Tab-separated table of C-alpha atoms in Angstrom:
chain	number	residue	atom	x	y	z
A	1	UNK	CA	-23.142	-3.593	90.398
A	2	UNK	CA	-20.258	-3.714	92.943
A	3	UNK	CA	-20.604	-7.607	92.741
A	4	UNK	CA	-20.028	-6.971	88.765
A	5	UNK	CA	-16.976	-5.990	89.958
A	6	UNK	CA	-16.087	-8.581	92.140
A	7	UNK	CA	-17.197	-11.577	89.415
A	8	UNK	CA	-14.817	-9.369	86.759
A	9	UNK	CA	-11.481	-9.649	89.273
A	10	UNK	CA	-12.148	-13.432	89.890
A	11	UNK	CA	-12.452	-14.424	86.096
A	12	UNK	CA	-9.004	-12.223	85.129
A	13	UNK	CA	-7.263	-13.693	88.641
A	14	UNK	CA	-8.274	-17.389	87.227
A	15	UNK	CA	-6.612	-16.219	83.681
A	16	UNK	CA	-4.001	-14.993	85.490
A	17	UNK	CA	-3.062	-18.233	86.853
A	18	UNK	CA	-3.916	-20.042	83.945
A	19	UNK	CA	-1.430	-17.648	82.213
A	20	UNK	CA	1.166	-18.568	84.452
A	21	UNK	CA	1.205	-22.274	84.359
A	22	UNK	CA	1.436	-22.348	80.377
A	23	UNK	CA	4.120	-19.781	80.156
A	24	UNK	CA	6.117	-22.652	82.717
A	25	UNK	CA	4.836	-25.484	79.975
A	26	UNK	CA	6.097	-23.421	77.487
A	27	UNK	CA	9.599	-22.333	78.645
A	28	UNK	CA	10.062	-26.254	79.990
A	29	UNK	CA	9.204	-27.551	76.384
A	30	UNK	CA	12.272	-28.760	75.642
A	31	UNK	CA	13.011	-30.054	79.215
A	32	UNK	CA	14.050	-33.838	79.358
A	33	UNK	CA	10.909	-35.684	81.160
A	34	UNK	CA	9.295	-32.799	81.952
A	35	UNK	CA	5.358	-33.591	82.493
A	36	UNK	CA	2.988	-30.281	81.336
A	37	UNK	CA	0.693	-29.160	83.939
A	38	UNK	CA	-2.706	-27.646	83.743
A	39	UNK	CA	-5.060	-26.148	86.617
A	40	UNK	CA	-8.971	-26.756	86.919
A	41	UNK	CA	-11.566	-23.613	88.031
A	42	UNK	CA	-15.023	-23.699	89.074
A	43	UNK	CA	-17.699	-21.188	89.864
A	44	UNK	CA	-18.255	-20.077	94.119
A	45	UNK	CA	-21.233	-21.969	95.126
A	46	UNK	CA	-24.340	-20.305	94.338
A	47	UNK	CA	-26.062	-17.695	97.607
A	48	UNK	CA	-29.502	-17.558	98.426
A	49	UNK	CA	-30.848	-13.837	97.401
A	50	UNK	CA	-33.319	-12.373	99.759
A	51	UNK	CA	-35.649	-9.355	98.732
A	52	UNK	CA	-35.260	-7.643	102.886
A	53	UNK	CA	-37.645	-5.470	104.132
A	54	UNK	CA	-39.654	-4.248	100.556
A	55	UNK	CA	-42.656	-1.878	101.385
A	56	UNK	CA	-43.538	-3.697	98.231
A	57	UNK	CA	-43.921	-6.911	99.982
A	58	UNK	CA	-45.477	-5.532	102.858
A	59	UNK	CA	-41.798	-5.788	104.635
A	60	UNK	CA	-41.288	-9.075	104.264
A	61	UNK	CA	-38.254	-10.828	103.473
A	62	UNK	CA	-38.995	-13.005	99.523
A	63	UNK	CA	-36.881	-15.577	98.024
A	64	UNK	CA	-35.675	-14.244	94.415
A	65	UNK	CA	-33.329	-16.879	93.457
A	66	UNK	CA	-29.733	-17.623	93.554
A	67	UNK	CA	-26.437	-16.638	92.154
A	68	UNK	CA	-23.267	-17.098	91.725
A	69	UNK	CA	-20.384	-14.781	92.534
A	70	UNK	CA	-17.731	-15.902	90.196
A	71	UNK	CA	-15.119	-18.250	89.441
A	72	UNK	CA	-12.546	-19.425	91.748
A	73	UNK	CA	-8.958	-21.464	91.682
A	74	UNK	CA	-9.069	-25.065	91.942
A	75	UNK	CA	-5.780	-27.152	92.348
A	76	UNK	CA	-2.917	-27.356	89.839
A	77	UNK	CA	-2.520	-30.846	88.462
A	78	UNK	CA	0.071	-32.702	86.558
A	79	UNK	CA	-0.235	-34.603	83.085
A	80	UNK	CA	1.787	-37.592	83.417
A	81	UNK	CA	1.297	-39.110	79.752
A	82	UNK	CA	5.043	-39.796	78.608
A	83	UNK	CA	6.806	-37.886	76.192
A	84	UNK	CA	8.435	-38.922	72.569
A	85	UNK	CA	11.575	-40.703	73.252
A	86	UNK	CA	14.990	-39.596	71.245
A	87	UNK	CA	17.938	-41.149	70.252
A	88	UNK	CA	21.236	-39.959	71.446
A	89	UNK	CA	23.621	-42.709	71.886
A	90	UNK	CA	25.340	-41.920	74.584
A	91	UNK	CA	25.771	-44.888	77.440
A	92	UNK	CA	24.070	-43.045	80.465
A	93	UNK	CA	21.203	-41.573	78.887
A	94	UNK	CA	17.735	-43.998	79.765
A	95	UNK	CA	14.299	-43.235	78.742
A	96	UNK	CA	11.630	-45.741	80.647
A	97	UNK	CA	8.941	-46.738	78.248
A	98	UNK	CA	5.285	-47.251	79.912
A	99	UNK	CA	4.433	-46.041	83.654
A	100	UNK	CA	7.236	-45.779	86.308
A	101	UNK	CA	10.002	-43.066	87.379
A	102	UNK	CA	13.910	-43.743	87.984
A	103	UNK	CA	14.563	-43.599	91.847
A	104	UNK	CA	17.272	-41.148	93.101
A	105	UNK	CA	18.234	-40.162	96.581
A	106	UNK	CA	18.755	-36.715	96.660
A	107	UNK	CA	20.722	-34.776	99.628
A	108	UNK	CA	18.570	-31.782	101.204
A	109	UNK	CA	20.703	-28.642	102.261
A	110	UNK	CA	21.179	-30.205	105.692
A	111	UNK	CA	23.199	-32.986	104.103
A	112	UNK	CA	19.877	-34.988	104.656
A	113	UNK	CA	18.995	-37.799	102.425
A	114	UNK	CA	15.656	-38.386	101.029
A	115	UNK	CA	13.868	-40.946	97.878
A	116	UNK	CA	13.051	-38.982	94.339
A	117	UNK	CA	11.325	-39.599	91.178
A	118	UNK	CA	12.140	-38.457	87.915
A	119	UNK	CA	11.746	-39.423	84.346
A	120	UNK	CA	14.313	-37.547	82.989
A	121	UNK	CA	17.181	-40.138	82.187
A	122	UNK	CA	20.072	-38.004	81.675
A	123	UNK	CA	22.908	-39.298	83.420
A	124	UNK	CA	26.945	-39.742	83.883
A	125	UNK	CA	29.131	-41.670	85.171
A	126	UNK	CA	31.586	-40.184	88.220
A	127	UNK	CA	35.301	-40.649	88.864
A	128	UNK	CA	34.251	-43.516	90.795
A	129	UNK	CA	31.747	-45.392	88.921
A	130	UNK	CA	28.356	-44.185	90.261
A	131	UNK	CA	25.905	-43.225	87.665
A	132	UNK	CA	24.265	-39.594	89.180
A	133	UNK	CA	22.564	-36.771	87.231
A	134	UNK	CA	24.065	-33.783	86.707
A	135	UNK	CA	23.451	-32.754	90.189
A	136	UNK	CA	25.161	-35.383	91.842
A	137	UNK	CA	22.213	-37.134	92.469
A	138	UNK	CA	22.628	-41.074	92.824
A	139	UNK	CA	20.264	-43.211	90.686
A	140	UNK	CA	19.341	-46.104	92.741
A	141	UNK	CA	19.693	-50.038	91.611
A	142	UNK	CA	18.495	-53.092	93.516
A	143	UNK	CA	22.052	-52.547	94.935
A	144	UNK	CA	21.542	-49.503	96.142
A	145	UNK	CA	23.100	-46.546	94.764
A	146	UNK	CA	24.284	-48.064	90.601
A	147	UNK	CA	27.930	-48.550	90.299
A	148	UNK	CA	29.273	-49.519	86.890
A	149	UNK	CA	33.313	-50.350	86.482
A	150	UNK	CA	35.537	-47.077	86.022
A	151	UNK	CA	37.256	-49.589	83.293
A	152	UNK	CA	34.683	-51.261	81.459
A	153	UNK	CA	34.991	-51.107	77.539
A	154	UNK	CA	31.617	-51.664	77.039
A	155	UNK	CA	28.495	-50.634	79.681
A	156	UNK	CA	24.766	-52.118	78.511
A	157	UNK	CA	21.098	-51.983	80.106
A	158	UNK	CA	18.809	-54.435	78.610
A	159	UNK	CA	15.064	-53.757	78.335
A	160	UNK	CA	14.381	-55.317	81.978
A	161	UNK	CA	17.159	-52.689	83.343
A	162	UNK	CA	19.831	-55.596	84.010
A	163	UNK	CA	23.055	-54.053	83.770
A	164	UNK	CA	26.072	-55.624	82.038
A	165	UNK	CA	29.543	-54.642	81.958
A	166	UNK	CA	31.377	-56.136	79.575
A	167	UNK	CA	29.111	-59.323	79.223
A	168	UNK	CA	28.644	-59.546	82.904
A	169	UNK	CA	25.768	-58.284	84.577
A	170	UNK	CA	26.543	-56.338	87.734
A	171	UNK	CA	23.114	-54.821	89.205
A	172	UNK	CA	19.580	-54.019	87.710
A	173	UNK	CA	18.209	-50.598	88.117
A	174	UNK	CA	15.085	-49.877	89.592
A	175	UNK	CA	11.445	-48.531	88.092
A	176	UNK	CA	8.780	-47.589	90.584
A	177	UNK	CA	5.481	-47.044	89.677
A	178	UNK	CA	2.603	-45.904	92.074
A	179	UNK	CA	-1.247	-46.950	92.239
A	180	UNK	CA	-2.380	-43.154	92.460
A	181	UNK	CA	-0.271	-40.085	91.167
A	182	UNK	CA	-2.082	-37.806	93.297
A	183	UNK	CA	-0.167	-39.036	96.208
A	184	UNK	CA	3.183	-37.427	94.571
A	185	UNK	CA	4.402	-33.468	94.993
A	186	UNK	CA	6.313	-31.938	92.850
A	187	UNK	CA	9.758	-30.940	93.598
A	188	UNK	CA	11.463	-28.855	91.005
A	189	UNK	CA	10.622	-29.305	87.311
A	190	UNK	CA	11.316	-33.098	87.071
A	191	UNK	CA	11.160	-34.750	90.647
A	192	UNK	CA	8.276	-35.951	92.616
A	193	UNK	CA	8.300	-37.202	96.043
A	194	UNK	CA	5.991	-39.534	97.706
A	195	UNK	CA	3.861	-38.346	100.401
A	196	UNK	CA	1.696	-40.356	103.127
A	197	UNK	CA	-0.724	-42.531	101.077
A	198	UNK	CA	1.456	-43.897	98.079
A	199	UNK	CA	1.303	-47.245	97.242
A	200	UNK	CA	3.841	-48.820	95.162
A	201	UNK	CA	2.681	-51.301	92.496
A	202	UNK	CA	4.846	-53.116	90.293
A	203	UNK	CA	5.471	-52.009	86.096
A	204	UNK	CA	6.274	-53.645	83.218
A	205	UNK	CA	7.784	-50.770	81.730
A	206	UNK	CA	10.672	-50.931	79.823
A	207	UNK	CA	14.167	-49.479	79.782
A	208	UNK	CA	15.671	-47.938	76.711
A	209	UNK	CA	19.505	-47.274	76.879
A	210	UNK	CA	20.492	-44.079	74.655
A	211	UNK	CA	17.553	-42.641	74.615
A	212	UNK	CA	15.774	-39.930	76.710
A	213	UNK	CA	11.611	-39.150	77.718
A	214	UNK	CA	11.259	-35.563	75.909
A	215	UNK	CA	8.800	-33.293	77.463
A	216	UNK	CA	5.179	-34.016	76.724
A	217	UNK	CA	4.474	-30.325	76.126
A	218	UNK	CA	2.915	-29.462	72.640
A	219	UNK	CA	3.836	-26.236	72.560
A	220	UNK	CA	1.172	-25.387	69.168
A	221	UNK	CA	-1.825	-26.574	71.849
A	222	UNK	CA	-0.201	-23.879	74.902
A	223	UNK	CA	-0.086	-21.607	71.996
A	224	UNK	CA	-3.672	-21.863	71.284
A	225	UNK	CA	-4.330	-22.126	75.140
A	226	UNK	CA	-2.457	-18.816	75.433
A	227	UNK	CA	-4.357	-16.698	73.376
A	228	UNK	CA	-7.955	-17.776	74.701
A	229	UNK	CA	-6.836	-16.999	77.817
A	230	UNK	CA	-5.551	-13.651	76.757
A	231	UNK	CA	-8.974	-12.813	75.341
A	232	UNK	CA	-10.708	-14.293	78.083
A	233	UNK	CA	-8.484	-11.613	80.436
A	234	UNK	CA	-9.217	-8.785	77.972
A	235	UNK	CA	-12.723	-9.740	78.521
A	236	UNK	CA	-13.059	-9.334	82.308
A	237	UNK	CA	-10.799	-6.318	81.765
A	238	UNK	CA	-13.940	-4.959	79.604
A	239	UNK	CA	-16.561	-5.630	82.367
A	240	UNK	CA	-14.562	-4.018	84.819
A	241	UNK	CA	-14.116	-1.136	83.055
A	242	UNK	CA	-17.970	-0.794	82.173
A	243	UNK	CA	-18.826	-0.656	85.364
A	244	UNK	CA	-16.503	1.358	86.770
A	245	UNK	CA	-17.617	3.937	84.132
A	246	UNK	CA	-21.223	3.296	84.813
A	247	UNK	CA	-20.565	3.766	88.901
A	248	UNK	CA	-18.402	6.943	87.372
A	249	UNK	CA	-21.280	8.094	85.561
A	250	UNK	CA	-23.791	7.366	88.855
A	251	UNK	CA	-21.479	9.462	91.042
A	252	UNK	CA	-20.641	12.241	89.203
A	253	UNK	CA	-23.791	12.849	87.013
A	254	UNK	CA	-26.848	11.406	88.537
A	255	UNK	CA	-26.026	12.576	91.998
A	256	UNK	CA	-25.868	15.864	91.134
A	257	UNK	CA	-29.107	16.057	90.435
């Protein structure tokens, strides 16, 4: 009965968890390449149950069965399907169409510089000429960091990323791709960075000037998703409660007598 209890906090602390990884889908919706994430659950490995020292069975120990004692976390993962692309005309937004990420090199607190990947192509041009998000991040070109002319009339990326500047081309951004997303970690809503095992393979994808990746939430599915998980919560809620009225009931009633 106790283990009732124990199966009925697992299944709420896994809708718990799933609660709190669509309500971050849902308020990143509208976040430019945002990828949704999801995160898997499976039951504790079934336990041998032992019948110990029955009179019954002359005080020997006999094999019932086996069960399980619940359901337990497994890892969060990341959807990496790309978004709808949308049209905004302005020069420094790029959306990358197929498999790949933008690199940046993004400064740590210690002034420490380290590779990024993002999808989210919303970007500006400094005082100087480097094209950087709105954090001051630099977007990296074959180049190194991309540098466009402060006095250019007219700034264009072609499908392959070249970059011209008034008819001439001046540096070609980069798209990395990897063999095995698993090997990237999150780092904030729109960054990964590449841990020990990624392998870079090359892309065909394309680049799309004036355009950026839109989130690949669908925020009617996480809708749906949310309320299943609410009942499933309510659910466990109800079996805890049960027995806690039914140990109530053992306590207070039965042991009186």
């Amino acid at each position: 009965m106790v283990r009732g209890l124990y199966t009925g906090w697992t299944g709420m602390e896994n809708e718990q968890k799933r609660l709190d990884i669509i309500s971050n889908n849902l308020a990143n919706s509208a976040t430019v390449g945002y990828k949704k994430e999801g995160v898997t659950n499976q039951s504790f490995d079934d336990v041998l149950t032992l019948k110990i020292r029955d009179e019954s069975e002359n005080f020997t120990d006999k094999r019932i069965g086996k069960m399980t004692l619940g359901v337990k976390l497994g890892e969060v993962y990341t959807d990496y399907t790309q978004g709808s692309l949308r049209e905004t005309g302005n020069t420094f937004d790029f959306a990358i169409e197929g498999s790949g990420f933008f690199k940046m090199e993004v400064l740590d607190k210690d002034g420490n510089s380290k590779e990024r990947y993002t999808r989210a192509g919303q970007f500006l041009m400094d005082k100087e000429g480097y094209v950087v998000d709105v954090n001051g991040n630099h977007l990296m070109s074959e180049g190194g960091y991309l540098q466009v002319p402060t006095d250019a009339s007219q700034i264009v990326i072609d499908l392959q990323g070249n970059v011209f500047a008034d008819g001439a081309q001046v540096d070609k951004l980069v798209v990395t791709d990897f063999e095995n997303y698993d090997y990237l970690k999150k780092f904030g809503e729109s960054m990964y960075e590449a841990v020990d095992g990624a392998r870079v393979k090359d892309t065909a994808a394309g680049i799309r000037q004036g355009y950026t990746e839109q989130s690949n939430v669908n925020v009617v599915s996480e809708m749906v998703n949310m309320i299943a998980i609410t009942r499933a919560y309510e659910a466990n809620q109800k079996v805890l409660q049960s027995i806690d009225g039914t140990l109530e009931l053992a306590a207070n009633s039965i042991g009186k007598i």
